[in-house]
Amino acid sequence: MYSYTDFDEAFVRSRVAQFSQQVERRIDGSLTEDEFKPLRLMNGLYLQLHAYMLRVAIPYGTINPRQMRQLAMIAETWDRGYGHFTTRQNIQFNWPKLPDVPAILSALADVEMHAIQTSGNCVRNVTADHFAGAAADEIEDPRPIAELLRQWSTDHPEFQFLPRKFKIAVTGSPNDRAVTKAHDIGLRMVRNGAGEPGFEVIVGGGLGRTPMIGRVVREFLPKAELLPYVEAILSVYNQLGRRDNKYKARIKILVHETGLDEITALIEQRFAEILPVWGGQNDALLAQIEAAFAPPAFREAATDGYDAFYNADPVFRSWADTNLAAHRHPDYAIVTISLKAHGATPGDATADQMRTMADLAERYGHSELRISHEQNVILPHVHKSDLPAVHATLAQAGLATANVGLISDIIACPGMDYCALATARSIPVAQQIATRFDELKLEHEIGPLKIKISGCINACGHHHVGHIGILGLDRAGVENYQITLGGDGTETAVVGEKTGPGFAYDEIVPAIERLIGAYLKVRAEPEETFLETYRRLGLAPFKAALYEAEGQQDAA
């Protein structure tokens, strides 16, 4: 893992001191809220529906046990004993008091963490595949590139006041687990004809009120040229992106209105201008960063105990079948810890649970944890012989739910329970769906299925790329939930299709139940997933199931 240099340490400490003074001035009335707002947003502090919210950066989702324990301490000392992990691989504290925020930021700095650029019209936290450095299908660990981008973009003088917020995602695998095509810039590692690793560069993706899948502007970009190419993209966007309308200010609108060919030509022109002045200095920096991400010293030991336990214990076997992924080392596994216990708030973890996960990483996981954009926590390197002990500890902490990738592994934004922008509740809908299908005992029969829920048009719950997407809206003061189907956030990304009129709050769970019932009836075989069935048959049988039962087909 990357460790701060003296420069990093000094920079973060200076920002804490600066913001501490600004907080003091806000409290004594020297700053109005309007004056304070841009200052607090630069430091990740929002004013939500009921209280302030502090968003803490977890760059490319990588965190160590000491940092996780510090987050637990912050949750207990200055919040309400829990934190909320987000789709940006960050953590949010929903109840800090303004006078306490400087102390929280100082505590974060003690463990090489911060809240810088987790808000504002700048380059936000760079996200990555949560299996990076461990996945069996990976070409190369993309996190050094993500760290390079983090260092380059932090406090970049040209890109602190962009037309709108800017999000970058990177993956080192052909199987996209980072939703790269729904980002302003998506970077997918590929190999050229000579077998050399480089990046497919995708520009102009994004969700929100105008969902778009990103477009490829370079099919292969050498690693050594990545940073100047990203700078060229941002330079073009900063110059031409719209500032007259915040709803049309994202780069996806620029790409759409300008056209892919022209925007690509502008990027290439700017790239040609700036490439000569780079002089290769980023190569030396990248080499230093890559050294910090050397693989751990994997342990050589027999795995017979794992195999025996797997065959003997059905509870463990169920968990292993859903929550483990293939590791590049055959004796290891990647463990996904579900933060989606049935009826729980997706993405929430208590302080005690954070400490449990930190302990497990330290004892069994080479002191590494990852936060996924799907609001779960990953132990990327666990020897198979240790898996029974890991599972037993997780079970004691309420963290052993065997549902990763299943219907109750739901992404949900905070919705109206917290967010001042939300127009409907998200969390209770996710809780009720998870609880209902747990009661029906259908999760494993249904198989892989991604439900994503947003409480407003801003789409923080990624509903557009859910196999089943749910969007909560306000219709004349009443919550109304619109369903989309067939969305996909992988390398075959597509925006879901609207089914028709929305459903009231008390109708949405029965509607989902009808959808699933229809799927189970029409799938070609038990192994055919919901998404595969939808792609084979289209919208019609699912729309019929949604609306015919309630006589709504004509209205649809």
C-alpha positions as a Python dict, from the first residue, in 0.01 Angstrom:
ca = {
    (1, 'M'): (0, 0, 0),
    (2, 'Y'): (103, 358, -60),
    (3, 'S'): (236, 550, 243),
    (4, 'Y'): (247, 926, 273),
    (5, 'T'): (567, 1113, 193),
    (6, 'D'): (673, 1413, 401),
    (7, 'F'): (507, 1631, 138),
    (8, 'D'): (178, 1443, 166),
    (9, 'E'): (184, 1471, 544),
    (10, 'A'): (259, 1844, 541),
    (11, 'F'): (-5, 1911, 276),
    (12, 'V'): (-284, 1734, 464),
    (13, 'R'): (-188, 1891, 797),
    (14, 'S'): (-188, 2238, 643),
    (15, 'R'): (-536, 2181, 503),
    (16, 'V'): (-660, 2068, 844),
    (17, 'A'): (-518, 2382, 1005),
    (18, 'Q'): (-668, 2603, 736),
    (19, 'F'): (-1013, 2452, 764),
    (20, 'S'): (-999, 2461, 1145),
    (21, 'Q'): (-965, 2839, 1126),
    (22, 'Q'): (-1253, 2858, 881),
    (23, 'V'): (-1474, 2655, 1116),
    (24, 'E'): (-1387, 2888, 1403),
    (25, 'R'): (-1485, 3187, 1191),
    (26, 'R'): (-1815, 3022, 1096),
    (27, 'I'): (-1896, 2948, 1461),
    (28, 'D'): (-1818, 3303, 1579),
    (29, 'G'): (-2020, 3452, 1292),
    (30, 'S'): (-1728, 3597, 1096),
    (31, 'L'): (-1835, 3382, 802),
    (32, 'T'): (-2193, 3350, 681),
    (33, 'E'): (-2322, 3011, 570),
    (34, 'D'): (-2306, 3128, 207),
    (35, 'E'): (-1940, 3222, 254),
    (36, 'F'): (-1864, 2903, 445),
    (37, 'K'): (-2033, 2664, 201),
    (38, 'P'): (-1762, 2653, -71),
    (39, 'L'): (-1495, 2621, 198),
    (40, 'R'): (-1660, 2327, 373),
    (41, 'L'): (-1735, 2151, 45),
    (42, 'M'): (-1366, 2167, -45),
    (43, 'N'): (-1312, 1962, 270),
    (44, 'G'): (-1591, 1709, 222),
    (45, 'L'): (-1839, 1862, 466),
    (46, 'Y'): (-2202, 1868, 350),
    (47, 'L'): (-2513, 2004, 515),
    (48, 'Q'): (-2765, 1722, 487),
    (49, 'L'): (-3131, 1700, 578),
    (50, 'H'): (-3082, 1680, 955),
    (51, 'A'): (-2714, 1746, 1023),
    (52, 'Y'): (-2371, 1790, 870),
    (53, 'M'): (-2222, 1494, 686),
    (54, 'L'): (-1848, 1438, 645),
    (55, 'R'): (-1734, 1235, 346),
    (56, 'V'): (-1392, 1079, 394),
    (57, 'A'): (-1181, 968, 98),
    (58, 'I'): (-1065, 609, 69),
    (59, 'P'): (-853, 636, -247),
    (60, 'Y'): (-923, 351, -489),
    (61, 'G'): (-1095, 174, -198),
    (62, 'T'): (-774, 59, -28),
    (63, 'I'): (-747, 83, 349),
    (64, 'N'): (-536, -80, 621),
    (65, 'P'): (-638, -209, 968),
    (66, 'R'): (-500, 96, 1151),
    (67, 'Q'): (-709, 325, 932),
    (68, 'M'): (-1021, 113, 975),
    (69, 'R'): (-979, 121, 1353),
    (70, 'Q'): (-944, 498, 1338),
    (71, 'L'): (-1270, 521, 1146),
    (72, 'A'): (-1430, 313, 1422),
    (73, 'M'): (-1292, 550, 1685),
    (74, 'I'): (-1424, 853, 1497),
    (75, 'A'): (-1766, 690, 1466),
    (76, 'E'): (-1784, 632, 1841),
    (77, 'T'): (-1630, 960, 1952),
    (78, 'W'): (-1790, 1214, 1722),
    (79, 'D'): (-2077, 1038, 1546),
    (80, 'R'): (-2340, 779, 1641),
    (81, 'G'): (-2127, 467, 1641),
    (82, 'Y'): (-2137, 374, 1273),
    (83, 'G'): (-2024, 481, 929),
    (84, 'H'): (-2174, 447, 583),
    (85, 'F'): (-1962, 310, 296),
    (86, 'T'): (-2056, 458, -40),
    (87, 'T'): (-2052, 379, -411),
    (88, 'R'): (-1748, 609, -446),
    (89, 'Q'): (-1549, 378, -215),
    (90, 'N'): (-1565, 648, 54),
    (91, 'I'): (-1707, 648, 406),
    (92, 'Q'): (-1960, 902, 529),
    (93, 'F'): (-2027, 1010, 885),
    (94, 'N'): (-2383, 1136, 900),
    (95, 'W'): (-2399, 1312, 1237),
    (96, 'P'): (-2081, 1513, 1313),
    (97, 'K'): (-2116, 1844, 1492),
    (98, 'L'): (-1945, 2138, 1326),
    (99, 'P'): (-1714, 2222, 1622),
    (100, 'D'): (-1588, 1861, 1616),
    (101, 'V'): (-1497, 1848, 1247),
    (102, 'P'): (-1140, 1987, 1289),
    (103, 'A'): (-1068, 1716, 1547),
    (104, 'I'): (-1205, 1451, 1311),
    (105, 'L'): (-988, 1576, 1025),
    (106, 'S'): (-684, 1578, 1254),
    (107, 'A'): (-760, 1221, 1362),
    (108, 'L'): (-783, 1122, 996),
    (109, 'A'): (-449, 1286, 922),
    (110, 'D'): (-295, 1077, 1201),
    (111, 'V'): (-355, 768, 985),
    (112, 'E'): (-287, 919, 640),
    (113, 'M'): (-649, 994, 555),
    (114, 'H'): (-842, 1308, 464),
    (115, 'A'): (-1166, 1444, 318),
    (116, 'I'): (-1012, 1663, 48),
    (117, 'Q'): (-1188, 1670, -291),
    (118, 'T'): (-1472, 1445, -182),
    (119, 'S'): (-1698, 1728, -295),
    (120, 'G'): (-1681, 2027, -525),
    (121, 'N'): (-1631, 2075, -899),
    (122, 'C'): (-1298, 1898, -907),
    (123, 'V'): (-1159, 1549, -964),
    (124, 'R'): (-1325, 1336, -698),
    (125, 'N'): (-1190, 1022, -531),
    (126, 'V'): (-1043, 799, -802),
    (127, 'T'): (-1205, 456, -777),
    (128, 'A'): (-1077, 115, -882),
    (129, 'D'): (-1169, -250, -908),
    (130, 'H'): (-1212, -366, -547),
    (131, 'F'): (-1034, -693, -635),
    (132, 'A'): (-731, -504, -772),
    (133, 'G'): (-400, -675, -707),
    (134, 'A'): (-569, -1003, -620),
    (135, 'A'): (-807, -1105, -899),
    (136, 'A'): (-725, -1412, -1105),
    (137, 'D'): (-846, -1242, -1425),
    (138, 'E'): (-638, -927, -1382),
    (139, 'I'): (-382, -810, -1638),
    (140, 'E'): (-208, -587, -1385),
    (141, 'D'): (-284, -410, -1056),
    (142, 'P'): (-437, -73, -1157),
    (143, 'R'): (-396, 91, -816),
    (144, 'P'): (-55, 249, -889),
    (145, 'I'): (-221, 430, -1180),
    (146, 'A'): (-505, 535, -948),
    (147, 'E'): (-252, 665, -695),
    (148, 'L'): (-68, 853, -968),
    (149, 'L'): (-396, 1016, -1071),
    (150, 'R'): (-475, 1098, -706),
    (151, 'Q'): (-144, 1276, -657),
    (152, 'W'): (-171, 1461, -987),
    (153, 'S'): (-531, 1575, -936),
    (154, 'T'): (-510, 1677, -569),
    (155, 'D'): (-514, 2058, -552),
    (156, 'H'): (-433, 2076, -925),
    (157, 'P'): (-440, 2452, -995),
    (158, 'E'): (-613, 2419, -1332),
    (159, 'F'): (-882, 2172, -1229),
    (160, 'Q'): (-1016, 2290, -892),
    (161, 'F'): (-1308, 2479, -1046),
    (162, 'L'): (-1427, 2263, -1331),
    (163, 'P'): (-1772, 2312, -1488),
    (164, 'R'): (-1892, 2024, -1270),
    (165, 'K'): (-1764, 1738, -1053),
    (166, 'F'): (-1541, 1488, -1233),
    (167, 'K'): (-1512, 1115, -1165),
    (168, 'I'): (-1248, 869, -1283),
    (169, 'A'): (-1252, 488, -1247),
    (170, 'V'): (-982, 239, -1339),
    (171, 'T'): (-972, -138, -1374),
    (172, 'G'): (-692, -380, -1458),
    (173, 'S'): (-923, -659, -1564),
    (174, 'P'): (-1116, -727, -1885),
    (175, 'N'): (-1410, -806, -1657),
    (176, 'D'): (-1515, -460, -1545),
    (177, 'R'): (-1594, -444, -1172),
    (178, 'A'): (-1542, -65, -1151),
    (179, 'V'): (-1832, 58, -1371),
    (180, 'T'): (-1580, 241, -1588),
    (181, 'K'): (-1831, 313, -1865),
    (182, 'A'): (-2049, 521, -1630),
    (183, 'H'): (-1768, 762, -1540),
    (184, 'D'): (-1643, 1090, -1682),
    (185, 'I'): (-1323, 901, -1762),
    (186, 'G'): (-1306, 523, -1752),
    (187, 'L'): (-974, 344, -1787),
    (188, 'R'): (-980, -26, -1878),
    (189, 'M'): (-645, -204, -1894),
    (190, 'V'): (-595, -398, -2218),
    (191, 'R'): (-301, -545, -2409),
    (192, 'N'): (-187, -439, -2754),
    (193, 'G'): (-75, -674, -3030),
    (194, 'A'): (270, -701, -2873),
    (195, 'G'): (121, -805, -2539),
    (196, 'E'): (208, -476, -2368),
    (197, 'P'): (-38, -343, -2107),
    (198, 'G'): (-205, -10, -2171),
    (199, 'F'): (-548, 145, -2140),
    (200, 'E'): (-868, 173, -2334),
    (201, 'V'): (-981, 528, -2260),
    (202, 'I'): (-1354, 590, -2222),
    (203, 'V'): (-1496, 941, -2192),
    (204, 'G'): (-1840, 1086, -2127),
    (205, 'G'): (-2013, 827, -1916),
    (206, 'G'): (-2236, 920, -1626),
    (207, 'L'): (-2574, 863, -1470),
    (208, 'G'): (-2800, 1124, -1307),
    (209, 'R'): (-3082, 1294, -1493),
    (210, 'T'): (-2917, 1225, -1830),
    (211, 'P'): (-2766, 876, -1812),
    (212, 'M'): (-2506, 797, -2077),
    (213, 'I'): (-2260, 518, -2142),
    (214, 'G'): (-1908, 643, -2207),
    (215, 'R'): (-1750, 643, -2555),
    (216, 'V'): (-1405, 513, -2645),
    (217, 'V'): (-1164, 789, -2749),
    (218, 'R'): (-850, 573, -2750),
    (219, 'E'): (-851, 197, -2799),
    (220, 'F'): (-497, 165, -2667),
    (221, 'L'): (-294, 420, -2473),
    (222, 'P'): (51, 326, -2339),
    (223, 'K'): (82, 353, -1960),
    (224, 'A'): (363, 606, -1995),
    (225, 'E'): (130, 846, -2177),
    (226, 'L'): (-171, 812, -1950),
    (227, 'L'): (-124, 1116, -1730),
    (228, 'P'): (-76, 1372, -2008),
    (229, 'Y'): (-369, 1217, -2196),
    (230, 'V'): (-596, 1252, -1894),
    (231, 'E'): (-477, 1609, -1856),
    (232, 'A'): (-562, 1672, -2221),
    (233, 'I'): (-916, 1544, -2164),
    (234, 'L'): (-966, 1764, -1861),
    (235, 'S'): (-815, 2067, -2036),
    (236, 'V'): (-1064, 2034, -2323),
    (237, 'Y'): (-1351, 1985, -2080),
    (238, 'N'): (-1244, 2276, -1860),
    (239, 'Q'): (-1235, 2507, -2160),
    (240, 'L'): (-1548, 2393, -2342),
    (241, 'G'): (-1773, 2244, -2074),
    (242, 'R'): (-2092, 2439, -2012),
    (243, 'R'): (-2108, 2668, -1710),
    (244, 'D'): (-2443, 2826, -1790),
    (245, 'N'): (-2649, 2526, -1675),
    (246, 'K'): (-2528, 2284, -1406),
    (247, 'Y'): (-2756, 2013, -1542),
    (248, 'K'): (-2568, 2026, -1872),
    (249, 'A'): (-2222, 2084, -1732),
    (250, 'R'): (-2087, 1729, -1719),
    (251, 'I'): (-1844, 1609, -1983),
    (252, 'K'): (-2102, 1358, -2110),
    (253, 'I'): (-2308, 1653, -2239),
    (254, 'L'): (-2000, 1804, -2403),
    (255, 'V'): (-1927, 1475, -2580),
    (256, 'H'): (-2291, 1441, -2686),
    (257, 'E'): (-2327, 1797, -2814),
    (258, 'T'): (-1982, 1817, -2977),
    (259, 'G'): (-1975, 1469, -3124),
    (260, 'L'): (-1732, 1187, -3058),
    (261, 'D'): (-1509, 1251, -3361),
    (262, 'E'): (-1464, 1619, -3288),
    (263, 'I'): (-1411, 1575, -2914),
    (264, 'T'): (-1154, 1304, -2985),
    (265, 'A'): (-973, 1533, -3229),
    (266, 'L'): (-965, 1814, -2970),
    (267, 'I'): (-827, 1579, -2706),
    (268, 'E'): (-560, 1446, -2941),
    (269, 'Q'): (-464, 1799, -3043),
    (270, 'R'): (-422, 1908, -2681),
    (271, 'F'): (-237, 1585, -2604),
    (272, 'A'): (11, 1652, -2884),
    (273, 'E'): (74, 1999, -2740),
    (274, 'I'): (144, 1891, -2384),
    (275, 'L'): (311, 1551, -2428),
    (276, 'P'): (657, 1695, -2513),
    (277, 'V'): (673, 1899, -2191),
    (278, 'W'): (612, 1598, -1967),
    (279, 'G'): (960, 1468, -2029),
    (280, 'G'): (893, 1131, -1870),
    (281, 'Q'): (893, 1258, -1513),
    (282, 'N'): (569, 1071, -1443),
    (283, 'D'): (745, 744, -1536),
    (284, 'A'): (985, 776, -1244),
    (285, 'L'): (703, 866, -1007),
    (286, 'L'): (492, 573, -1128),
    (287, 'A'): (786, 336, -1074),
    (288, 'Q'): (813, 455, -711),
    (289, 'I'): (441, 411, -659),
    (290, 'E'): (441, 64, -815),
    (291, 'A'): (708, -46, -568),
    (292, 'A'): (466, 39, -285),
    (293, 'F'): (209, -200, -430),
    (294, 'A'): (425, -510, -441),
    (295, 'P'): (221, -825, -372),
    (296, 'P'): (228, -956, -15),
    (297, 'A'): (441, -1254, 79),
    (298, 'F'): (186, -1526, 18),
    (299, 'R'): (194, -1816, 261),
    (300, 'E'): (251, -2168, 138),
    (301, 'A'): (29, -2410, 330),
    (302, 'A'): (-207, -2700, 267),
    (303, 'T'): (-572, -2627, 185),
    (304, 'D'): (-709, -2970, 280),
    (305, 'G'): (-880, -2830, 589),
    (306, 'Y'): (-1078, -2585, 378),
    (307, 'D'): (-1199, -2855, 143),
    (308, 'A'): (-1310, -3076, 431),
    (309, 'F'): (-1490, -2793, 606),
    (310, 'Y'): (-1659, -2688, 281),
    (311, 'N'): (-1797, -3039, 233),
    (312, 'A'): (-1904, -3082, 597),
    (313, 'D'): (-2069, -2749, 684),
    (314, 'P'): (-2362, -2632, 464),
    (315, 'V'): (-2371, -2284, 622),
    (316, 'F'): (-2004, -2229, 545),
    (317, 'R'): (-2050, -2377, 198),
    (318, 'S'): (-2335, -2137, 121),
    (319, 'W'): (-2120, -1842, 229),
    (320, 'A'): (-1819, -1965, 33),
    (321, 'D'): (-2025, -2012, -284),
    (322, 'T'): (-2147, -1652, -283),
    (323, 'N'): (-1886, -1445, -96),
    (324, 'L'): (-1557, -1585, -230),
    (325, 'A'): (-1389, -1501, -559),
    (326, 'A'): (-1093, -1654, -740),
    (327, 'H'): (-751, -1524, -636),
    (328, 'R'): (-446, -1511, -859),
    (329, 'H'): (-273, -1744, -609),
    (330, 'P'): (-446, -2084, -620),
    (331, 'D'): (-419, -2134, -242),
    (332, 'Y'): (-588, -1800, -165),
    (333, 'A'): (-936, -1654, -202),
    (334, 'I'): (-1085, -1305, -215),
    (335, 'V'): (-1344, -1260, 60),
    (336, 'T'): (-1631, -1016, 20),
    (337, 'I'): (-1781, -918, 356),
    (338, 'S'): (-2146, -835, 300),
    (339, 'L'): (-2271, -515, 463),
    (340, 'K'): (-2621, -617, 351),
    (341, 'A'): (-2759, -832, 632),
    (342, 'H'): (-3131, -879, 565),
    (343, 'G'): (-3316, -577, 698),
    (344, 'A'): (-2999, -374, 757),
    (345, 'T'): (-2905, -43, 595),
    (346, 'P'): (-2689, -120, 289),
    (347, 'G'): (-2333, -3, 340),
    (348, 'D'): (-2355, 70, 713),
    (349, 'A'): (-2099, -77, 955),
    (350, 'T'): (-2083, -24, 1329),
    (351, 'A'): (-1761, 68, 1505),
    (352, 'D'): (-1738, -284, 1649),
    (353, 'Q'): (-1782, -433, 1302),
    (354, 'M'): (-1509, -207, 1164),
    (355, 'R'): (-1274, -327, 1436),
    (356, 'T'): (-1365, -689, 1363),
    (357, 'M'): (-1283, -641, 995),
    (358, 'A'): (-955, -468, 1087),
    (359, 'D'): (-862, -757, 1317),
    (360, 'L'): (-937, -1014, 1046),
    (361, 'A'): (-729, -825, 790),
    (362, 'E'): (-440, -804, 1032),
    (363, 'R'): (-454, -1169, 1133),
    (364, 'Y'): (-555, -1340, 811),
    (365, 'G'): (-548, -1086, 527),
    (366, 'H'): (-197, -944, 497),
    (367, 'S'): (-328, -620, 656),
    (368, 'E'): (-532, -512, 355),
    (369, 'L'): (-899, -423, 316),
    (370, 'R'): (-1090, -279, 23),
    (371, 'I'): (-1417, -91, 0),
    (372, 'S'): (-1626, -183, -303),
    (373, 'H'): (-1848, 50, -503),
    (374, 'E'): (-2122, -201, -417),
    (375, 'Q'): (-2097, -93, -51),
    (376, 'N'): (-1926, -405, 81),
    (377, 'V'): (-1581, -464, 234),
    (378, 'I'): (-1319, -694, 84),
    (379, 'L'): (-1039, -903, 235),
    (380, 'P'): (-838, -942, -86),
    (381, 'H'): (-581, -1199, 31),
    (382, 'V'): (-698, -1484, 257),
    (383, 'H'): (-540, -1827, 257),
    (384, 'K'): (-802, -2095, 208),
    (385, 'S'): (-700, -2274, 526),
    (386, 'D'): (-800, -1962, 724),
    (387, 'L'): (-1144, -1925, 570),
    (388, 'P'): (-1336, -2129, 833),
    (389, 'A'): (-1191, -1912, 1111),
    (390, 'V'): (-1268, -1594, 915),
    (391, 'H'): (-1626, -1707, 858),
    (392, 'A'): (-1677, -1794, 1225),
    (393, 'T'): (-1555, -1450, 1335),
    (394, 'L'): (-1772, -1274, 1078),
    (395, 'A'): (-2075, -1472, 1196),
    (396, 'Q'): (-2021, -1356, 1554),
    (397, 'A'): (-2012, -995, 1432),
    (398, 'G'): (-2324, -1022, 1213),
    (399, 'L'): (-2113, -997, 898),
    (400, 'A'): (-2146, -1345, 749),
    (401, 'T'): (-2455, -1293, 533),
    (402, 'A'): (-2419, -1523, 231),
    (403, 'N'): (-2571, -1295, -31),
    (404, 'V'): (-2301, -1125, -237),
    (405, 'G'): (-2434, -1074, -589),
    (406, 'L'): (-2783, -1192, -493),
    (407, 'I'): (-3112, -1004, -472),
    (408, 'S'): (-3054, -869, -119),
    (409, 'D'): (-2705, -737, -202),
    (410, 'I'): (-2865, -405, -290),
    (411, 'I'): (-2696, -73, -361),
    (412, 'A'): (-2899, 209, -208),
    (413, 'C'): (-2831, 578, -161),
    (414, 'P'): (-2922, 743, 175),
    (415, 'G'): (-3246, 881, 27),
    (416, 'M'): (-3481, 1095, 232),
    (417, 'D'): (-3357, 949, 557),
    (418, 'Y'): (-3051, 1174, 527),
    (419, 'C'): (-3016, 1358, 196),
    (420, 'A'): (-3149, 1709, 142),
    (421, 'L'): (-3178, 1644, -233),
    (422, 'A'): (-3372, 1319, -211),
    (423, 'T'): (-3737, 1302, -318),
    (424, 'A'): (-3813, 954, -181),
    (425, 'R'): (-3687, 695, 65),
    (426, 'S'): (-3430, 440, -50),
    (427, 'I'): (-3310, 261, 263),
    (428, 'P'): (-3649, 126, 377),
    (429, 'V'): (-3723, -2, 27),
    (430, 'A'): (-3392, -191, 20),
    (431, 'Q'): (-3457, -329, 368),
    (432, 'Q'): (-3806, -448, 278),
    (433, 'I'): (-3696, -617, -47),
    (434, 'A'): (-3413, -797, 130),
    (435, 'T'): (-3636, -906, 415),
    (436, 'R'): (-3913, -1026, 185),
    (437, 'F'): (-3691, -1248, -28),
    (438, 'D'): (-3520, -1383, 280),
    (439, 'E'): (-3865, -1484, 405),
    (440, 'L'): (-3940, -1651, 71),
    (441, 'K'): (-3603, -1833, 79),
    (442, 'L'): (-3562, -1768, -293),
    (443, 'E'): (-3232, -1581, -311),
    (444, 'H'): (-3012, -1870, -413),
    (445, 'E'): (-3271, -2007, -654),
    (446, 'I'): (-3295, -1665, -821),
    (447, 'G'): (-2918, -1647, -859),
    (448, 'P'): (-2711, -1344, -961),
    (449, 'L'): (-2920, -1028, -965),
    (450, 'K'): (-2827, -666, -901),
    (451, 'I'): (-3090, -429, -762),
    (452, 'K'): (-2987, -65, -730),
    (453, 'I'): (-3202, 207, -570),
    (454, 'S'): (-3180, 587, -589),
    (455, 'G'): (-3392, 832, -393),
    (456, 'C'): (-3375, 1104, -656),
    (457, 'I'): (-3281, 1175, -1016),
    (458, 'N'): (-2914, 1229, -924),
    (459, 'A'): (-2876, 848, -926),
    (460, 'C'): (-2629, 807, -640),
    (461, 'G'): (-2763, 450, -611),
    (462, 'H'): (-2662, 372, -973),
    (463, 'H'): (-3016, 258, -1053),
    (464, 'H'): (-2968, 311, -1427),
    (465, 'V'): (-2718, 22, -1442),
    (466, 'G'): (-2905, -215, -1213),
    (467, 'H'): (-3050, -534, -1357),
    (468, 'I'): (-3351, -399, -1170),
    (469, 'G'): (-3325, -26, -1107),
    (470, 'I'): (-3557, 162, -873),
    (471, 'L'): (-3585, 541, -881),
    (472, 'G'): (-3780, 717, -609),
    (473, 'L'): (-3954, 1038, -718),
    (474, 'D'): (-4200, 1287, -575),
    (475, 'R'): (-4537, 1288, -750),
    (476, 'A'): (-4756, 1564, -608),
    (477, 'G'): (-4613, 1510, -262),
    (478, 'V'): (-4635, 1130, -276),
    (479, 'E'): (-4343, 890, -314),
    (480, 'N'): (-4350, 712, -648),
    (481, 'Y'): (-4103, 445, -755),
    (482, 'Q'): (-4010, 399, -1119),
    (483, 'I'): (-3863, 66, -1232),
    (484, 'T'): (-3600, 15, -1502),
    (485, 'L'): (-3484, -324, -1629),
    (486, 'G'): (-3181, -462, -1807),
    (487, 'G'): (-2920, -214, -1687),
    (488, 'D'): (-2561, -332, -1665),
    (489, 'G'): (-2249, -174, -1515),
    (490, 'T'): (-1989, -419, -1648),
    (491, 'E'): (-1784, -424, -1969),
    (492, 'T'): (-2115, -474, -2154),
    (493, 'A'): (-2265, -166, -1988),
    (494, 'V'): (-2607, -40, -2086),
    (495, 'V'): (-2866, 191, -1931),
    (496, 'G'): (-3181, 15, -1815),
    (497, 'E'): (-3516, 52, -1990),
    (498, 'K'): (-3812, 217, -1817),
    (499, 'T'): (-4104, -19, -1769),
    (500, 'G'): (-4390, 229, -1737),
    (501, 'P'): (-4574, 415, -1458),
    (502, 'G'): (-4423, 411, -1112),
    (503, 'F'): (-4549, 240, -800),
    (504, 'A'): (-4648, 377, -460),
    (505, 'Y'): (-4426, 310, -160),
    (506, 'D'): (-4644, 22, -40),
    (507, 'E'): (-4662, -126, -391),
    (508, 'I'): (-4294, -145, -483),
    (509, 'V'): (-4204, -466, -299),
    (510, 'P'): (-4501, -661, -443),
    (511, 'A'): (-4402, -527, -786),
    (512, 'I'): (-4050, -664, -747),
    (513, 'E'): (-4196, -993, -630),
    (514, 'R'): (-4406, -1015, -948),
    (515, 'L'): (-4099, -942, -1160),
    (516, 'I'): (-3905, -1220, -996),
    (517, 'G'): (-4197, -1459, -1028),
    (518, 'A'): (-4210, -1388, -1400),
    (519, 'Y'): (-3836, -1444, -1435),
    (520, 'L'): (-3850, -1781, -1259),
    (521, 'K'): (-4126, -1890, -1497),
    (522, 'V'): (-3966, -1781, -1824),
    (523, 'R'): (-3595, -1845, -1775),
    (524, 'A'): (-3468, -2113, -2012),
    (525, 'E'): (-3285, -2308, -1742),
    (526, 'P'): (-3190, -2257, -1377),
    (527, 'E'): (-2845, -2131, -1477),
    (528, 'E'): (-2986, -1851, -1697),
    (529, 'T'): (-2952, -1529, -1498),
    (530, 'F'): (-3212, -1255, -1476),
    (531, 'L'): (-3007, -1031, -1706),
    (532, 'E'): (-2956, -1309, -1961),
    (533, 'T'): (-3328, -1384, -1959),
    (534, 'Y'): (-3412, -1017, -2004),
    (535, 'R'): (-3171, -984, -2294),
    (536, 'R'): (-3318, -1293, -2459),
    (537, 'L'): (-3687, -1206, -2417),
    (538, 'G'): (-3693, -829, -2388),
    (539, 'L'): (-3924, -611, -2180),
    (540, 'A'): (-4263, -760, -2271),
    (541, 'P'): (-4303, -1053, -2025),
    (542, 'F'): (-4171, -846, -1736),
    (543, 'K'): (-4389, -548, -1815),
    (544, 'A'): (-4690, -777, -1834),
    (545, 'A'): (-4611, -917, -1491),
    (546, 'L'): (-4569, -570, -1345),
    (547, 'Y'): (-4891, -415, -1474),
    (548, 'E'): (-5145, -678, -1578),
    (549, 'A'): (-5195, -796, -1223),
    (550, 'E'): (-5313, -450, -1126),
    (551, 'G'): (-5494, -362, -1447),
    (552, 'Q'): (-5234, -101, -1536),
    (553, 'Q'): (-5135, -232, -1879),
    (554, 'D'): (-5334, 33, -2067),
    (555, 'A'): (-5178, 310, -1862),
    (556, 'A'): (-4834, 176, -1942),
}
